[in-house]
Coordinates of C-alpha atoms in Angstrom, one line a residue:
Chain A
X273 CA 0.0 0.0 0.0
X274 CA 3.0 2.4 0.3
X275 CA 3.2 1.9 -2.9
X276 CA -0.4 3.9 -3.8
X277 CA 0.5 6.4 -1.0
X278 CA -0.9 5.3 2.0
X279 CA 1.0 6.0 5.4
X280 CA 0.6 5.4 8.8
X281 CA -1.3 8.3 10.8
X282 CA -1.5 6.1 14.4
X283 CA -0.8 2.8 16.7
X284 CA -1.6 2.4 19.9
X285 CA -2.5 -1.0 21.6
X286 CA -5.5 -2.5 19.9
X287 CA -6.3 0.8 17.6
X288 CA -4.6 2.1 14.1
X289 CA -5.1 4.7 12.2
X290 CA -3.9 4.3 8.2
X291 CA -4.5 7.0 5.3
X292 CA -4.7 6.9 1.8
X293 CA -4.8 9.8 -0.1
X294 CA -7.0 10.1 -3.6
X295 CA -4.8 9.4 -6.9
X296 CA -5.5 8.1 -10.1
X297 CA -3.7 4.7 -8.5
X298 CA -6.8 4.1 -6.2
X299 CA -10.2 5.1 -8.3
X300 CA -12.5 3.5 -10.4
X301 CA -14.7 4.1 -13.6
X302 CA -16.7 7.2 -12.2
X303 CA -13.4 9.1 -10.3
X304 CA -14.7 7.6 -6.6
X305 CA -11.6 5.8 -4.8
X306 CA -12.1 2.4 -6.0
X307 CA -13.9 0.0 -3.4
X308 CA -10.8 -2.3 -3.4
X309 CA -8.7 -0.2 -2.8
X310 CA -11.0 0.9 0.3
X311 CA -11.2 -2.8 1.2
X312 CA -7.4 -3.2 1.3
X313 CA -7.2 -0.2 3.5
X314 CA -9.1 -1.2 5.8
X315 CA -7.7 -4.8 5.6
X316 CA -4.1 -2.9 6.5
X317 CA -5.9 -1.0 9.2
X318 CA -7.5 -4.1 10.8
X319 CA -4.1 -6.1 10.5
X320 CA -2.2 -3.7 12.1
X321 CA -4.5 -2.9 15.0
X322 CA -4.2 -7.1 15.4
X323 CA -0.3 -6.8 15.5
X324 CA -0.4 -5.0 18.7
X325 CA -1.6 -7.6 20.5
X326 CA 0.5 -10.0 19.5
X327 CA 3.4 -11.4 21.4
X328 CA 7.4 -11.0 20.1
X329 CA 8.3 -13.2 17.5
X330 CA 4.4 -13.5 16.3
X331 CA 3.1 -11.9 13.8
X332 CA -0.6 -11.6 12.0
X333 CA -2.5 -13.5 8.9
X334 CA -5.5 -12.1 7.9
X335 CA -7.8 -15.1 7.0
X336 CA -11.0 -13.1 5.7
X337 CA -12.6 -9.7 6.1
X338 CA -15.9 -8.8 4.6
X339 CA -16.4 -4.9 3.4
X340 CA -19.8 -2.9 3.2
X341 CA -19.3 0.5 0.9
X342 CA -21.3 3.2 2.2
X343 CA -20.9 5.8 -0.1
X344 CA -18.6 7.1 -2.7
X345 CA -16.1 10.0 -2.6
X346 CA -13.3 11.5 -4.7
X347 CA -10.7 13.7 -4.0
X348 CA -9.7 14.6 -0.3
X349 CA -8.3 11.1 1.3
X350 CA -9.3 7.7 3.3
X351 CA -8.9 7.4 6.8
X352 CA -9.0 3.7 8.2
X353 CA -9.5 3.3 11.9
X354 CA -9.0 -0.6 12.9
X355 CA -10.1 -2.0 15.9
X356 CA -9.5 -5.5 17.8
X357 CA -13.1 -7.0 19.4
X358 CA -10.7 -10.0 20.5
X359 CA -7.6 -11.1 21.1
X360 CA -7.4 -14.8 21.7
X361 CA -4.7 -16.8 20.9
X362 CA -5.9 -19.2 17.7
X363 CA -8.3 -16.1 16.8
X364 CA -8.1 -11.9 16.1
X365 CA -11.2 -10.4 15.1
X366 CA -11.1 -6.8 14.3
X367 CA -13.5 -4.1 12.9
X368 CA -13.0 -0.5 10.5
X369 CA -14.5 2.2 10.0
X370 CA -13.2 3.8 6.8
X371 CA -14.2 7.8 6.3
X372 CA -13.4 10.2 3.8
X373 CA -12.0 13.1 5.0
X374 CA -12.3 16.1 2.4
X375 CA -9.9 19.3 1.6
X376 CA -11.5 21.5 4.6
X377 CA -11.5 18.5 7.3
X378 CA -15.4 17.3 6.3
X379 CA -15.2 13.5 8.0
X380 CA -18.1 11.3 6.3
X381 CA -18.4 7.4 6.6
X382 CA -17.4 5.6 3.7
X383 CA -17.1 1.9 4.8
X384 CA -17.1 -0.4 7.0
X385 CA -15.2 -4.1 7.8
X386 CA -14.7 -7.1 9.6
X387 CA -11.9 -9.2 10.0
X388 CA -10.5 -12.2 11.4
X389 CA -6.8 -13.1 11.6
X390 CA -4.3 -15.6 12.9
X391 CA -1.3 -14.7 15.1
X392 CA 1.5 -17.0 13.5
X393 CA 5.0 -17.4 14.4
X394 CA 7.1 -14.6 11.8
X395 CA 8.6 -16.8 9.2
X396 CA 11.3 -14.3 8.0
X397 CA 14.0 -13.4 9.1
X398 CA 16.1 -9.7 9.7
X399 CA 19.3 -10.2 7.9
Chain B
X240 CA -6.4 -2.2 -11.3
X241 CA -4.3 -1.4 -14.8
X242 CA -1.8 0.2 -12.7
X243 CA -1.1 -2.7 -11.1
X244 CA -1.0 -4.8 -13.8
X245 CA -3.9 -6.5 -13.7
X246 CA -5.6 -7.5 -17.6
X247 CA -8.9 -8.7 -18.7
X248 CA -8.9 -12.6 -19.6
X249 CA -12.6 -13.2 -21.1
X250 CA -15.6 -12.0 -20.3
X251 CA -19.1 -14.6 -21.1
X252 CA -21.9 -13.8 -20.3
X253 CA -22.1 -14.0 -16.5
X254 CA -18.9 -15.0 -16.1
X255 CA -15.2 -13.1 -16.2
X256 CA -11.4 -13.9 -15.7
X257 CA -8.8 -11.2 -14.7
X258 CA -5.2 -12.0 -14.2
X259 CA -2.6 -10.1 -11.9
X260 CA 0.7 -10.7 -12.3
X261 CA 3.6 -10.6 -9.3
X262 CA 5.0 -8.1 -8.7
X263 CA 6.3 -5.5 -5.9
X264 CA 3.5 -3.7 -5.7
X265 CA 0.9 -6.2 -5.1
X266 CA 2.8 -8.4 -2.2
X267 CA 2.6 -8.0 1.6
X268 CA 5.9 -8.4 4.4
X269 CA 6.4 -12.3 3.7
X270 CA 6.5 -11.5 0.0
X271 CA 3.1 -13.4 -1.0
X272 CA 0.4 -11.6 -2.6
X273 CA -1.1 -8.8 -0.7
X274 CA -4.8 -10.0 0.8
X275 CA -6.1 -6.7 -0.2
X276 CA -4.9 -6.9 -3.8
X277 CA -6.5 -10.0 -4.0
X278 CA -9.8 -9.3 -2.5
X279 CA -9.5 -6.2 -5.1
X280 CA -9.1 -8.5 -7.9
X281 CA -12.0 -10.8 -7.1
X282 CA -14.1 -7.9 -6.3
X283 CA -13.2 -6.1 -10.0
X284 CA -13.8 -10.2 -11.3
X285 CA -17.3 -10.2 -9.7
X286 CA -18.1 -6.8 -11.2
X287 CA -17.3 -7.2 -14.6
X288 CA -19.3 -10.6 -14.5
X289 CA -22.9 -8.7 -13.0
X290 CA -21.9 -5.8 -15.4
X291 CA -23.2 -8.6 -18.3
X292 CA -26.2 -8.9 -16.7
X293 CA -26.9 -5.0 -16.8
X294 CA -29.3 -3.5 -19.6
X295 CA -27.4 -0.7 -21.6
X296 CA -26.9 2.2 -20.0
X297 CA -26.5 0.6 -16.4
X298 CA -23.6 -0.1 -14.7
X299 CA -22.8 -2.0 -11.6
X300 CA -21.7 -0.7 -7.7
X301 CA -20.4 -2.9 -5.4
X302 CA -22.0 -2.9 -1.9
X303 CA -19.8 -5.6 -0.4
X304 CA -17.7 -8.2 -0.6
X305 CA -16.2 -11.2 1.7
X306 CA -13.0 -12.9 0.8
X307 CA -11.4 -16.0 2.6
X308 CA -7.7 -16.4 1.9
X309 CA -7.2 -20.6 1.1
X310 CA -3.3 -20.1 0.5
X311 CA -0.5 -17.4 0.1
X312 CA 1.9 -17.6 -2.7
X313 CA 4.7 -15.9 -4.7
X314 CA 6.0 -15.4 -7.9
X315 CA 3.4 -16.8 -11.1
X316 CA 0.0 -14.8 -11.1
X317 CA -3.7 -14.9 -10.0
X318 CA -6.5 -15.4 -12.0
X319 CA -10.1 -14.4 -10.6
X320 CA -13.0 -16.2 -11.8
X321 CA -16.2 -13.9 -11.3
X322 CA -19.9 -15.6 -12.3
X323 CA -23.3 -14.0 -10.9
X324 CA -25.1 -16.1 -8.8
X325 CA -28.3 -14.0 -9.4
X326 CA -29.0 -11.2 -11.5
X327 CA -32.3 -9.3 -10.0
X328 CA -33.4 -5.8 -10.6
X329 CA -32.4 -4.5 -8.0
X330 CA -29.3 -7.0 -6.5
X331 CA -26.8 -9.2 -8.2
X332 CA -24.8 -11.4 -6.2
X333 CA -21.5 -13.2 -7.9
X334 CA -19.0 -15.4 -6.0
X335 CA -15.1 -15.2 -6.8
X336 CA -12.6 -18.1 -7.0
X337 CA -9.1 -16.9 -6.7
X338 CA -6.0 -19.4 -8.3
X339 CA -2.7 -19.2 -8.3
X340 CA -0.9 -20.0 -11.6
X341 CA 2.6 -21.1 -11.2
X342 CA 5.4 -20.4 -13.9
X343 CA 4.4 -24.5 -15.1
X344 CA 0.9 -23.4 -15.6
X345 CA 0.1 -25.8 -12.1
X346 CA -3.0 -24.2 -10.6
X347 CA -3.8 -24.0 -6.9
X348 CA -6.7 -22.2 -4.7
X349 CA -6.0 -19.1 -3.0
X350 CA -9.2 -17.0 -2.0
X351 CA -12.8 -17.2 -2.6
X352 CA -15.1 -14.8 -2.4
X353 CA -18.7 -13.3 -2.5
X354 CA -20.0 -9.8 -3.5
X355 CA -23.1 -8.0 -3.3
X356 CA -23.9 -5.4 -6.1
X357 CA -26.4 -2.9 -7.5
X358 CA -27.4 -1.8 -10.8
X359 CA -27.3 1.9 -11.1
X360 CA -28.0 4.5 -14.4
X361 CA -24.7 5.4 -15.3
X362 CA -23.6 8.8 -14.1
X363 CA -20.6 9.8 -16.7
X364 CA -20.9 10.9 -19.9
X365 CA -18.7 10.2 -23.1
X366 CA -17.7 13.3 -23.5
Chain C
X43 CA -37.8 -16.4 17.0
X44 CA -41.0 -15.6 19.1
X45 CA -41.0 -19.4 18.8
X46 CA -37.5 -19.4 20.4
X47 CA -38.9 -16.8 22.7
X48 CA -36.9 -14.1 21.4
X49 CA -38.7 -10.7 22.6
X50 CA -38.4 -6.6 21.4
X51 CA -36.8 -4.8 24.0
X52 CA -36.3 -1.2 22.4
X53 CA -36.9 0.3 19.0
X54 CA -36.0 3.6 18.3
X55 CA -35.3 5.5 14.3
X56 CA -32.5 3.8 13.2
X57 CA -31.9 1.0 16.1
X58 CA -33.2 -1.7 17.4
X59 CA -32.7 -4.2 20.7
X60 CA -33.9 -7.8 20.7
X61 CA -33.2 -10.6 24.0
X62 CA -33.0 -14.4 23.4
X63 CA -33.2 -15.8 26.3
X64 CA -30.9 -18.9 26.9
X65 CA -33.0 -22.3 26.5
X66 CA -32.2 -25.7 25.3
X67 CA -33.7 -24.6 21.8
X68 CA -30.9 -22.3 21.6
X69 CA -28.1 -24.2 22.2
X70 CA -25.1 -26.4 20.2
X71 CA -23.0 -29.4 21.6
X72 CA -20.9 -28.0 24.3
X73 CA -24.3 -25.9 25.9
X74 CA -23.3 -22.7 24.7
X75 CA -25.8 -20.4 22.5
X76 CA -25.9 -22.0 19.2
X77 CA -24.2 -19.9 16.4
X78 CA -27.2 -19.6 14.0
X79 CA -29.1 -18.5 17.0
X80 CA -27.4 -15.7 17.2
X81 CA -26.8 -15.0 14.0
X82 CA -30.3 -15.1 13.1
X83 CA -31.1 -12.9 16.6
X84 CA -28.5 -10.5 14.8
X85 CA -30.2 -11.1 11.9
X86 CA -33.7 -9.4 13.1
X87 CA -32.4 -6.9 15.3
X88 CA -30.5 -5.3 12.6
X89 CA -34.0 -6.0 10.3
X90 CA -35.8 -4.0 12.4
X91 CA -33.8 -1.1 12.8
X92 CA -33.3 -0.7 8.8
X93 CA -37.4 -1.2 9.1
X94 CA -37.3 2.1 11.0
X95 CA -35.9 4.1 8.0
X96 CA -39.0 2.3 5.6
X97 CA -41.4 4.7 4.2
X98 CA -45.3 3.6 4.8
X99 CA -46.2 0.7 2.7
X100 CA -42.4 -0.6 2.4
X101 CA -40.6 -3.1 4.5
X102 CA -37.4 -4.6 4.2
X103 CA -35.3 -7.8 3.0
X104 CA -32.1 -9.1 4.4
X105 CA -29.9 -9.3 1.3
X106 CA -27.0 -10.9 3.5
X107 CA -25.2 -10.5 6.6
X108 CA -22.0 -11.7 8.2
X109 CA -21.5 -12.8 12.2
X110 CA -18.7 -12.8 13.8
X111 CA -18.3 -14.9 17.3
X112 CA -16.5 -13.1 20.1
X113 CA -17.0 -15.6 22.8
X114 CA -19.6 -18.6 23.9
X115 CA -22.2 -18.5 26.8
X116 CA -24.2 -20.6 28.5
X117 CA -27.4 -19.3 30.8
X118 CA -28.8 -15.6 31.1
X119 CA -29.5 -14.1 27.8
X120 CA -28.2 -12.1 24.5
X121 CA -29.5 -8.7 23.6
X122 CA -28.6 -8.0 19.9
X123 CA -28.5 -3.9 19.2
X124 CA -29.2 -3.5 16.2
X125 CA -28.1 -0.1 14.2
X126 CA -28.9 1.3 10.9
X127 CA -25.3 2.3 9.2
X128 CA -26.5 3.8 5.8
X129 CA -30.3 4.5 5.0
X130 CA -30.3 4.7 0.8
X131 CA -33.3 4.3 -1.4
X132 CA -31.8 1.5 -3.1
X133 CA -29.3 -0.2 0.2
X134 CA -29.4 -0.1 4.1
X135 CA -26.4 -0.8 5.9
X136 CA -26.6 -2.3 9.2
X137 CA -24.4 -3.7 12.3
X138 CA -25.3 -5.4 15.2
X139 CA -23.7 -5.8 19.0
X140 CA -24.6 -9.2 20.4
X141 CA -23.8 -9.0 24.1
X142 CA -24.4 -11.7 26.5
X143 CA -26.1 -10.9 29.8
X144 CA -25.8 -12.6 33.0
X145 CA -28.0 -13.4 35.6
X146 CA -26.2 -10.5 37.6
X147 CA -26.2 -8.0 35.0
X148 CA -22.6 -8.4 33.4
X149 CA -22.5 -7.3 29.9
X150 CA -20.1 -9.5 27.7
X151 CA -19.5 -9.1 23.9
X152 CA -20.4 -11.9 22.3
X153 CA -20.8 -11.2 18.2
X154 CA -20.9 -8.7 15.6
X155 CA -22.5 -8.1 12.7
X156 CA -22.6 -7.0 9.6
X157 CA -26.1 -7.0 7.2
X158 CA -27.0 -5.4 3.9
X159 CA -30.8 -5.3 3.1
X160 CA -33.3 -3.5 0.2
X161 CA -36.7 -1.9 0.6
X162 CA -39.0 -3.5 -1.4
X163 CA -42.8 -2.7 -1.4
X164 CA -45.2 -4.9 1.3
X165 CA -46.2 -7.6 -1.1
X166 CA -48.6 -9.3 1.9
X167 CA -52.0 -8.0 2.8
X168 CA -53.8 -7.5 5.8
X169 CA -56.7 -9.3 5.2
Chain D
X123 CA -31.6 -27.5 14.7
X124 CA -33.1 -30.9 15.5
X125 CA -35.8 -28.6 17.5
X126 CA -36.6 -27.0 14.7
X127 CA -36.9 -30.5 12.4
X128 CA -33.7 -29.9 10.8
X129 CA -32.2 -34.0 9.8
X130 CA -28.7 -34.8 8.5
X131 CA -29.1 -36.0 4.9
X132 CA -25.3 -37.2 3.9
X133 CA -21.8 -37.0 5.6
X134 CA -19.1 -37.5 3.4
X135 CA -15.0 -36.4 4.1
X136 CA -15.7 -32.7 3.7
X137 CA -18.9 -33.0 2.5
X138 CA -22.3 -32.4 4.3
X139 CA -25.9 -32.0 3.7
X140 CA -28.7 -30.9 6.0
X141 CA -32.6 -31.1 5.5
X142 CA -34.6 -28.5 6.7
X143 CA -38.9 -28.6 6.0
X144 CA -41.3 -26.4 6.3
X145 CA -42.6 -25.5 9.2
X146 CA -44.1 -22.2 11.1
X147 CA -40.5 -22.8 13.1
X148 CA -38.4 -21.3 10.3
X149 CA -40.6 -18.5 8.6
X150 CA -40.7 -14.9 8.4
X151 CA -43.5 -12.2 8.3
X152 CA -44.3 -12.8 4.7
X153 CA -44.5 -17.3 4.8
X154 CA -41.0 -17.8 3.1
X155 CA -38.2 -19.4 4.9
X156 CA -36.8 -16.8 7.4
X157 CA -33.1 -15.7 6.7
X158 CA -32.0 -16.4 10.0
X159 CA -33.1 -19.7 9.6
X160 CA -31.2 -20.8 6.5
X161 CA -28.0 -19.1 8.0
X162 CA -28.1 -21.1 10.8
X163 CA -28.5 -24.2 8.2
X164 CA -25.6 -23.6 6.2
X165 CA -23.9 -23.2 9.5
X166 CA -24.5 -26.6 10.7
X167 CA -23.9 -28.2 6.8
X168 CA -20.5 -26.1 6.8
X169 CA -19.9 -27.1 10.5
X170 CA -20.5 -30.9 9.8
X171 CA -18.2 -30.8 6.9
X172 CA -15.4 -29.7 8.4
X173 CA -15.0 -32.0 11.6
X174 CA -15.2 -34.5 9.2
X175 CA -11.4 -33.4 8.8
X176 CA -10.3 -33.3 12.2
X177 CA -8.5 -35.2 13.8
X178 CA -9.9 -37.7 16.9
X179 CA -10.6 -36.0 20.0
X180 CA -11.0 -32.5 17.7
X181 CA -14.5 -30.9 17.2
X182 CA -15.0 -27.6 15.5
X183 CA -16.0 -23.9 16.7
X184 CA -17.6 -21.5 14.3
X185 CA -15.6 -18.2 13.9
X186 CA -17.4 -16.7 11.0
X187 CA -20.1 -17.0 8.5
X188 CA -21.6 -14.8 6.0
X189 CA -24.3 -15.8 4.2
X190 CA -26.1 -14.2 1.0
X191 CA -29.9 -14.8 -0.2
X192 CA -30.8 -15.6 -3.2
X193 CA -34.5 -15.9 -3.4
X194 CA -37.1 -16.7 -0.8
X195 CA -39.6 -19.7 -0.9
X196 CA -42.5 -21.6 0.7
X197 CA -43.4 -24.9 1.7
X198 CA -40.9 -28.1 0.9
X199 CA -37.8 -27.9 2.1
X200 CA -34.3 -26.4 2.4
X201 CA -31.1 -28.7 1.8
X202 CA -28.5 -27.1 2.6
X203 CA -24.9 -28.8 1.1
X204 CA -21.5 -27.9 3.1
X205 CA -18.0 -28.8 1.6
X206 CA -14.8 -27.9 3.0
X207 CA -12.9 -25.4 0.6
X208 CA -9.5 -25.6 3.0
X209 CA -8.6 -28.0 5.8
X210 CA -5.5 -26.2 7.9
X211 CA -3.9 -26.8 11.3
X212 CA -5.2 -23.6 12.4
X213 CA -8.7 -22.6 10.1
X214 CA -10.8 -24.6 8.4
X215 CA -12.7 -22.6 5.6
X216 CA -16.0 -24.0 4.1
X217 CA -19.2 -23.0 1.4
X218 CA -22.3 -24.2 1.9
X219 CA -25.4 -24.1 -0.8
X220 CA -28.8 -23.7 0.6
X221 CA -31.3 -25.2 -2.4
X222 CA -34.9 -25.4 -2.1
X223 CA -36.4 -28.1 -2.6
X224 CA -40.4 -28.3 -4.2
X225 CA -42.9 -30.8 -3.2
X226 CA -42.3 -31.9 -7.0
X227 CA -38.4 -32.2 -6.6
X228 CA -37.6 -29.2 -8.3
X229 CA -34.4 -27.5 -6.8
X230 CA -33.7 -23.9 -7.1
X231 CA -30.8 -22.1 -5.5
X232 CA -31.8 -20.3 -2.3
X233 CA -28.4 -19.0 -0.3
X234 CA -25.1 -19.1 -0.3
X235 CA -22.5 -18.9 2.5
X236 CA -18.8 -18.9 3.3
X237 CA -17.3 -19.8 6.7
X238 CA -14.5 -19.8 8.9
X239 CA -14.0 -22.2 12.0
X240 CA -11.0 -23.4 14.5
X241 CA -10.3 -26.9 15.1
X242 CA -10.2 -27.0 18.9
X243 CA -10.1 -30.0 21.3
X244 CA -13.0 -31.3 22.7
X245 CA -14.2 -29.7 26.1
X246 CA -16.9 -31.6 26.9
X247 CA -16.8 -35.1 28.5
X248 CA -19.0 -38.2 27.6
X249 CA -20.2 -38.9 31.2

């Protein structure tokens, strides 16, 4: 997702804030950011939020997440707010809330997800 | 989806391929394909496929979708099988298989998927 | 439900509380609330709500929805909240809080929910 | 289930079918098959299907479901067919089809679902 411009606003334990700003890399037919590209924010968002509860050496799979689109926006950017509902140890379940924030700070709803993720033991390794 | 490399395979009636090729941008921190970029790709799959269903001058919005990751993998590409499941006035639902194709063509499951859409009047004009 | 002896507890514009009271018609293998159950308790209290934004003469259809289980319970009862997330002409969004109460009062989450529905004109009649 | 008539039709290795008739158990304001009810039915068909992957002394939890409707119907009854899509250590993902059945044998599709669940061991004890 760096790669389409979205960076990191917040992290705090069980919360995570990611942004995505509107480019020509995330919209769709009619100029609205492009509903997979909200779904993959808010995937990040939900995935992140699960990493803080993980222990060291764990890290997180997402196994599904399901996406309702609320309304479509263009210009301005995304803000995905991930949350965990639970924390157990074969199961993460998480939630966002995806608005669009517009040039002169307007917040509206845009989408909204749930998740469920796996902690898993980090397979790669820091050179 | 063009930007990341995704192309159009076939499109029947009721039924479409896309394919999405490795690379950089579409891949997560273990170096499989990103779970959003493959959500995206069964969610543009499942749109194309209800956009055969649509009378001229319609075109299709996604409410939702739900994806399940089978399987992570690197390197080859994905292919998204889209195909309606019902085509009403006023909802079209579609499910999404997800593959992996491996450099020796060796196909494998990776996500699955189902979407909820609408047909709208289209709202652009060809200028 | 009634038949399960699920009851209306609140119903105000846009949400919408429902109780299912623990019973042995309720319940899977290892005595907790069965799954469906409260899925399908989920299921109405979210219906209701979007029922709440229906013009006279309409009412609603569940189009899907998507539970997620928190925890399991066994005695006292669930209270789904039901709330309406997006009220279009053509979609209403909805989520729903299933929380598990306790014969002492203790409020436990137990699922969440995620449901898409369409107005559609009453098609019964009151005879 | 078996309360509300529900019988179990076929259990195969990760395959699963599940009867439900008619009845004023399962139905909604308008006479059709209520929503909740056929969730919970591809629940148990998806449920069924998978433990028939675990291992001894294993039974299954439901993490997830989401369901979508397809068209609503009276009288006969529901079969609802679950297959296991992906058997893992850690999730075991599953579709179910909910057909309904006519009087007459005709079969028309009805819902569809995907699932998550856990393999966990068994709590309970065979007294």
């Amino acid at each position: 997702m760096t790669h389409l411009g979205a960076r990191l606003l917040r992290v705090d334990k069980g919360v995570c804030e990611v942004a995505l700003p509107y480019s020509d890399k995330v919209t769709q037919q009619q100029g609205g950011f492009h509903g997979g590209a909200m779904g993959a924010l808010a995937d990040i968002a939900g995935g992140y939020a699960a990493l803080t509860h993980c222990e060291e050496g764990m890290e997180v799979v997402t196994v599904e997440y399901k996406v309702n689109f609320l309304a479509a926006f263009q210009q301005g950017e995304l803000v995905a707010t991930g949350r965990v509902l639970k924390a157990g140890k074969r199961i993460i379940v998480t939630s966002a809330e995806v608005q669009h924030v517009a040039a002169d700070g307007t917040r509206r709803d845009c989408a909204v997800m749930q998740q469920t993720l796996v902690p898993v033991p980090m397979t790669y390794t820091a050179a």
